[in-house]
Coordinates of C-alpha atoms and ligand atoms in Angstrom, one line a residue:
M635 CA 102.0 104.2 163.0
R636 CA 102.1 102.4 159.2
I637 CA 99.0 100.9 158.0
I638 CA 97.4 99.2 155.0
L639 CA 93.9 99.4 154.7
L640 CA 92.5 96.9 152.0
G641 CA 88.9 96.2 151.3
A642 CA 86.4 96.1 148.4
P643 CA 85.4 99.3 146.5
G644 CA 82.8 100.6 148.6
A645 CA 83.6 99.2 151.8
G646 CA 84.5 102.4 153.5
K647 CA 88.3 102.5 153.4
G648 CA 88.7 106.5 152.7
T649 CA 86.2 107.2 155.4
Q650 CA 87.9 105.0 158.0
A651 CA 91.4 106.4 156.7
E652 CA 90.0 110.1 157.3
V653 CA 89.4 109.1 160.7
L654 CA 92.9 107.3 161.8
S655 CA 94.8 110.2 159.7
N656 CA 93.1 112.6 161.8
K657 CA 93.6 110.9 164.8
Y658 CA 97.3 109.9 164.5
G659 CA 98.6 113.1 162.6
I660 CA 99.5 111.0 159.6
P661 CA 98.8 111.4 156.0
T662 CA 96.6 109.5 153.9
I663 CA 98.1 108.2 150.7
S664 CA 95.1 107.1 148.3
T665 CA 96.1 105.7 144.8
G666 CA 92.2 106.3 143.6
E667 CA 92.1 110.1 144.8
M668 CA 96.1 110.6 143.2
I669 CA 95.0 109.0 140.1
R670 CA 91.7 111.0 140.2
N671 CA 93.5 114.0 141.0
A672 CA 95.6 113.3 137.7
L673 CA 92.3 112.7 135.8
R674 CA 90.6 116.3 136.9
Q675 CA 94.2 118.2 136.2
G676 CA 94.4 116.2 132.8
T677 CA 97.8 114.9 133.1
E678 CA 99.4 112.2 130.9
L679 CA 99.5 110.0 134.1
G680 CA 95.5 111.2 134.0
K681 CA 95.2 110.3 130.6
E682 CA 96.7 107.0 130.6
A683 CA 94.7 105.8 133.5
K684 CA 91.4 106.9 132.4
Q685 CA 90.9 104.0 130.0
Y686 CA 91.4 101.4 132.8
I687 CA 89.3 103.1 135.4
D688 CA 86.5 103.9 133.4
R689 CA 86.2 100.4 132.7
G690 CA 86.7 99.1 136.3
L691 CA 89.9 97.7 135.6
L692 CA 93.3 98.0 137.6
V693 CA 96.0 101.0 136.6
P694 CA 99.2 99.1 135.5
D695 CA 101.2 98.0 138.1
E696 CA 104.4 100.0 137.1
V697 CA 102.6 103.4 136.8
V698 CA 100.8 103.1 140.5
I699 CA 104.3 101.5 142.4
E700 CA 105.8 104.7 140.7
I701 CA 103.3 107.2 142.2
V702 CA 103.5 105.7 145.5
K703 CA 107.1 105.2 145.7
E704 CA 107.7 109.3 144.9
R705 CA 104.9 110.2 147.7
L706 CA 106.2 108.0 150.1
E707 CA 109.5 109.9 150.0
D708 CA 107.9 113.0 151.2
P709 CA 108.6 114.1 154.6
D710 CA 105.1 114.0 155.9
C711 CA 105.2 110.2 155.7
Q712 CA 108.3 110.4 157.9
K713 CA 106.0 109.9 161.2
G714 CA 103.9 107.1 159.5
F715 CA 101.0 107.0 157.0
I716 CA 97.8 105.1 155.8
L717 CA 97.9 103.4 152.9
D718 CA 94.4 103.4 150.9
G719 CA 94.2 101.4 147.9
F720 CA 97.6 100.3 147.7
P721 CA 98.9 97.6 147.4
R722 CA 96.1 96.1 145.3
T723 CA 98.0 93.2 143.9
V724 CA 100.7 90.9 144.4
P725 CA 103.5 92.4 142.6
Q726 CA 102.3 95.6 144.2
A727 CA 102.9 94.0 147.5
D728 CA 106.2 92.8 146.6
A729 CA 107.3 96.2 145.1
L730 CA 106.2 97.9 148.4
E731 CA 108.7 95.3 150.3
K732 CA 111.3 96.1 148.1
M733 CA 110.9 99.6 148.8
G734 CA 112.1 98.9 151.8
I735 CA 108.6 99.5 153.5
T736 CA 107.8 97.6 156.3
V737 CA 104.2 98.5 158.0
D738 CA 102.5 97.7 161.3
K739 CA 99.2 96.2 160.5
V740 CA 97.2 95.5 157.6
L741 CA 93.4 95.9 158.3
S742 CA 90.9 94.4 156.2
I743 CA 87.5 96.0 156.2
E744 CA 84.7 93.4 154.8
V745 CA 81.4 94.1 154.0
A746 CA 79.1 91.9 152.2
E747 CA 78.5 92.3 148.4
E748 CA 74.7 93.1 148.5
K749 CA 75.7 96.2 150.7
I750 CA 78.4 97.2 148.8
I751 CA 76.5 97.7 145.7
E752 CA 74.0 99.6 147.8
R753 CA 76.1 101.8 149.4
M754 CA 77.8 102.8 146.0
S755 CA 74.6 104.1 144.4
G756 CA 74.7 106.4 147.3
R757 CA 78.3 107.9 147.0
R758 CA 79.1 111.2 145.9
Q759 CA 81.9 113.1 145.4
C760 CA 82.5 116.9 144.8
S761 CA 83.5 118.1 141.1
R762 CA 85.9 120.8 142.5
C763 CA 88.0 119.4 145.6
G764 CA 87.1 115.8 145.8
A765 CA 85.6 116.0 149.2
T766 CA 83.4 112.8 149.6
Y767 CA 79.7 111.8 150.6
H768 CA 77.0 109.9 151.0
I769 CA 73.2 110.5 150.7
I770 CA 72.4 108.7 153.7
Y771 CA 75.4 107.6 156.0
K772 CA 77.5 111.0 155.4
P773 CA 75.2 113.5 153.6
S774 CA 76.1 117.5 153.0
R775 CA 74.7 120.2 154.6
V776 CA 73.1 121.3 151.8
E777 CA 71.7 118.3 148.6
N778 CA 74.4 118.1 146.3
V779 CA 76.9 120.9 147.4
C780 CA 80.3 120.6 149.1
D781 CA 80.6 121.5 152.7
V782 CA 84.1 122.3 152.2
C783 CA 83.8 124.6 149.0
G784 CA 80.5 124.5 147.6
G785 CA 81.3 122.9 144.6
E786 CA 78.7 120.8 142.9
L787 CA 78.3 117.1 144.0
I788 CA 78.4 114.0 141.7
M789 CA 78.6 110.5 141.1
R790 CA 82.0 108.8 140.1
E791 CA 81.6 107.6 136.8
D792 CA 82.9 104.6 137.8
D793 CA 80.7 103.9 140.6
A794 CA 78.0 102.8 137.9
P795 CA 76.4 99.8 138.5
E796 CA 78.2 97.8 135.8
T797 CA 81.5 99.1 136.5
V798 CA 81.0 98.2 140.0
K799 CA 80.4 94.7 139.2
N800 CA 83.6 94.7 137.1
R801 CA 85.7 96.6 140.2
L802 CA 84.1 93.5 142.4
E803 CA 85.4 90.7 140.1
V804 CA 88.7 92.7 140.0
Y805 CA 89.3 93.0 143.6
R806 CA 87.9 89.3 144.5
K807 CA 90.7 88.1 141.7
Q808 CA 93.4 90.6 142.1
T809 CA 93.3 91.7 145.6
E810 CA 91.4 89.3 147.6
P811 CA 94.8 87.3 147.4
L812 CA 96.8 89.9 149.6
K813 CA 94.8 89.0 152.8
K814 CA 96.5 85.7 152.3
Y815 CA 99.9 87.2 151.9
Y816 CA 99.9 89.2 154.6
E817 CA 98.0 86.8 156.9
D818 CA 101.5 84.7 156.4
K819 CA 103.3 87.7 157.3
G820 CA 101.4 88.1 160.6
L821 CA 100.2 91.5 159.7
L822 CA 96.3 90.9 159.2
V823 CA 93.6 92.3 161.1
V824 CA 90.2 92.1 160.4
A825 CA 87.2 94.5 160.9
Y826 CA 83.7 94.1 160.2
G827 CA 82.2 97.2 158.2
Q828 CA 78.7 98.4 160.2
E829 CA 75.6 100.2 159.2
E830 CA 77.1 103.5 160.9
V831 CA 80.5 104.9 160.4
R832 CA 81.4 105.4 164.0
D833 CA 80.3 102.0 165.0
T834 CA 82.7 100.8 161.8
T835 CA 85.3 103.3 163.5
R836 CA 84.8 101.2 166.9
E837 CA 85.5 98.3 165.3
V838 CA 88.5 99.5 163.2
F839 CA 90.1 100.7 166.8
K840 CA 89.7 97.3 168.1
A841 CA 90.8 95.4 165.3
L842 CA 94.2 97.6 165.5
G843 CA 94.5 97.1 169.2
V844 CA 94.2 101.0 169.6
E845 CA 91.1 103.0 171.7
Ligands
LIG954 P1 87.6 102.0 145.1 O1 88.3 101.0 146.5 O2 86.5 102.6 146.0 O3 87.4 100.9 144.4 P2 89.9 103.6 144.7 O4 89.9 105.0 144.5 O5 90.6 103.2 145.7 O6 88.3 103.1 144.5 O7 90.1 103.6 143.0 C1 89.8 103.8 141.9 C2 90.2 103.4 140.7 O8 91.7 103.6 140.4 C3 90.1 101.6 140.5 O9 89.3 101.1 140.2 C4 91.6 101.5 139.8 O10 91.0 101.7 138.6 C5 92.6 102.9 140.3 N1 93.3 102.3 141.2 C6 93.4 102.7 142.5 N2 94.5 102.2 143.4 C7 95.0 101.2 142.7 C8 96.4 100.5 142.4 N3 96.7 100.4 143.9 N4 96.7 99.7 141.5 C9 96.0 100.1 140.2 N5 94.7 100.7 140.1 C10 94.3 101.2 141.2
LIG955 ZN1 84.6 120.6 147.3

């Protein structure tokens, strides 16, 4: 099972990726998470990426392509994988093809833009382990405390409303064309994001043709 997840920032890709990953026992490769880990660890990659992320811009293609390429060579990717947040531009999609990587389905999760802005304001992330939450849709057991590690929950800096607007614009310009790209290859399926996570999951399974 090899799947690419498309969708605007805040559409719920990460949450659905986690569900699919558990169901199929395959890893999620999230470029956003990989980049944020590098940021937390203060690596060279993290330092370079920060200037782009803080402005809601994409990290340069060469950088992301290289980290994905390396990650896909890991043994745990042999059984399959879920790509969350990659490719995000046509050159990235071309690079994936050049690596000789084929996928079974490209799933686009669609959510109205007003919803997205509302949702992003409720997103929280553990400052220690990176686990994700939402104050309404996926609350932690204790307010502001991570269920997994007890770390403090914070808002991602790039979830600030001004940055979100930039990210949505970047999505429309640079990522949305990938829908047509994969539609032309006969790989695109669409799921409509719902209020509740489990309802979206049902739509996702339907779109993928699995139960
Ligand atoms: P979201 O899907 O909510 O926008 P991500 O966690 O996927 O968030 O990505 C956060 C940020 O990381 C992006 O705004 C971008 O700066 C960077 N990033 C992630 N994936 C890519 C990618 N494939 N190409 C370029 N930049 C990326
Ligand atoms: Zn944690």
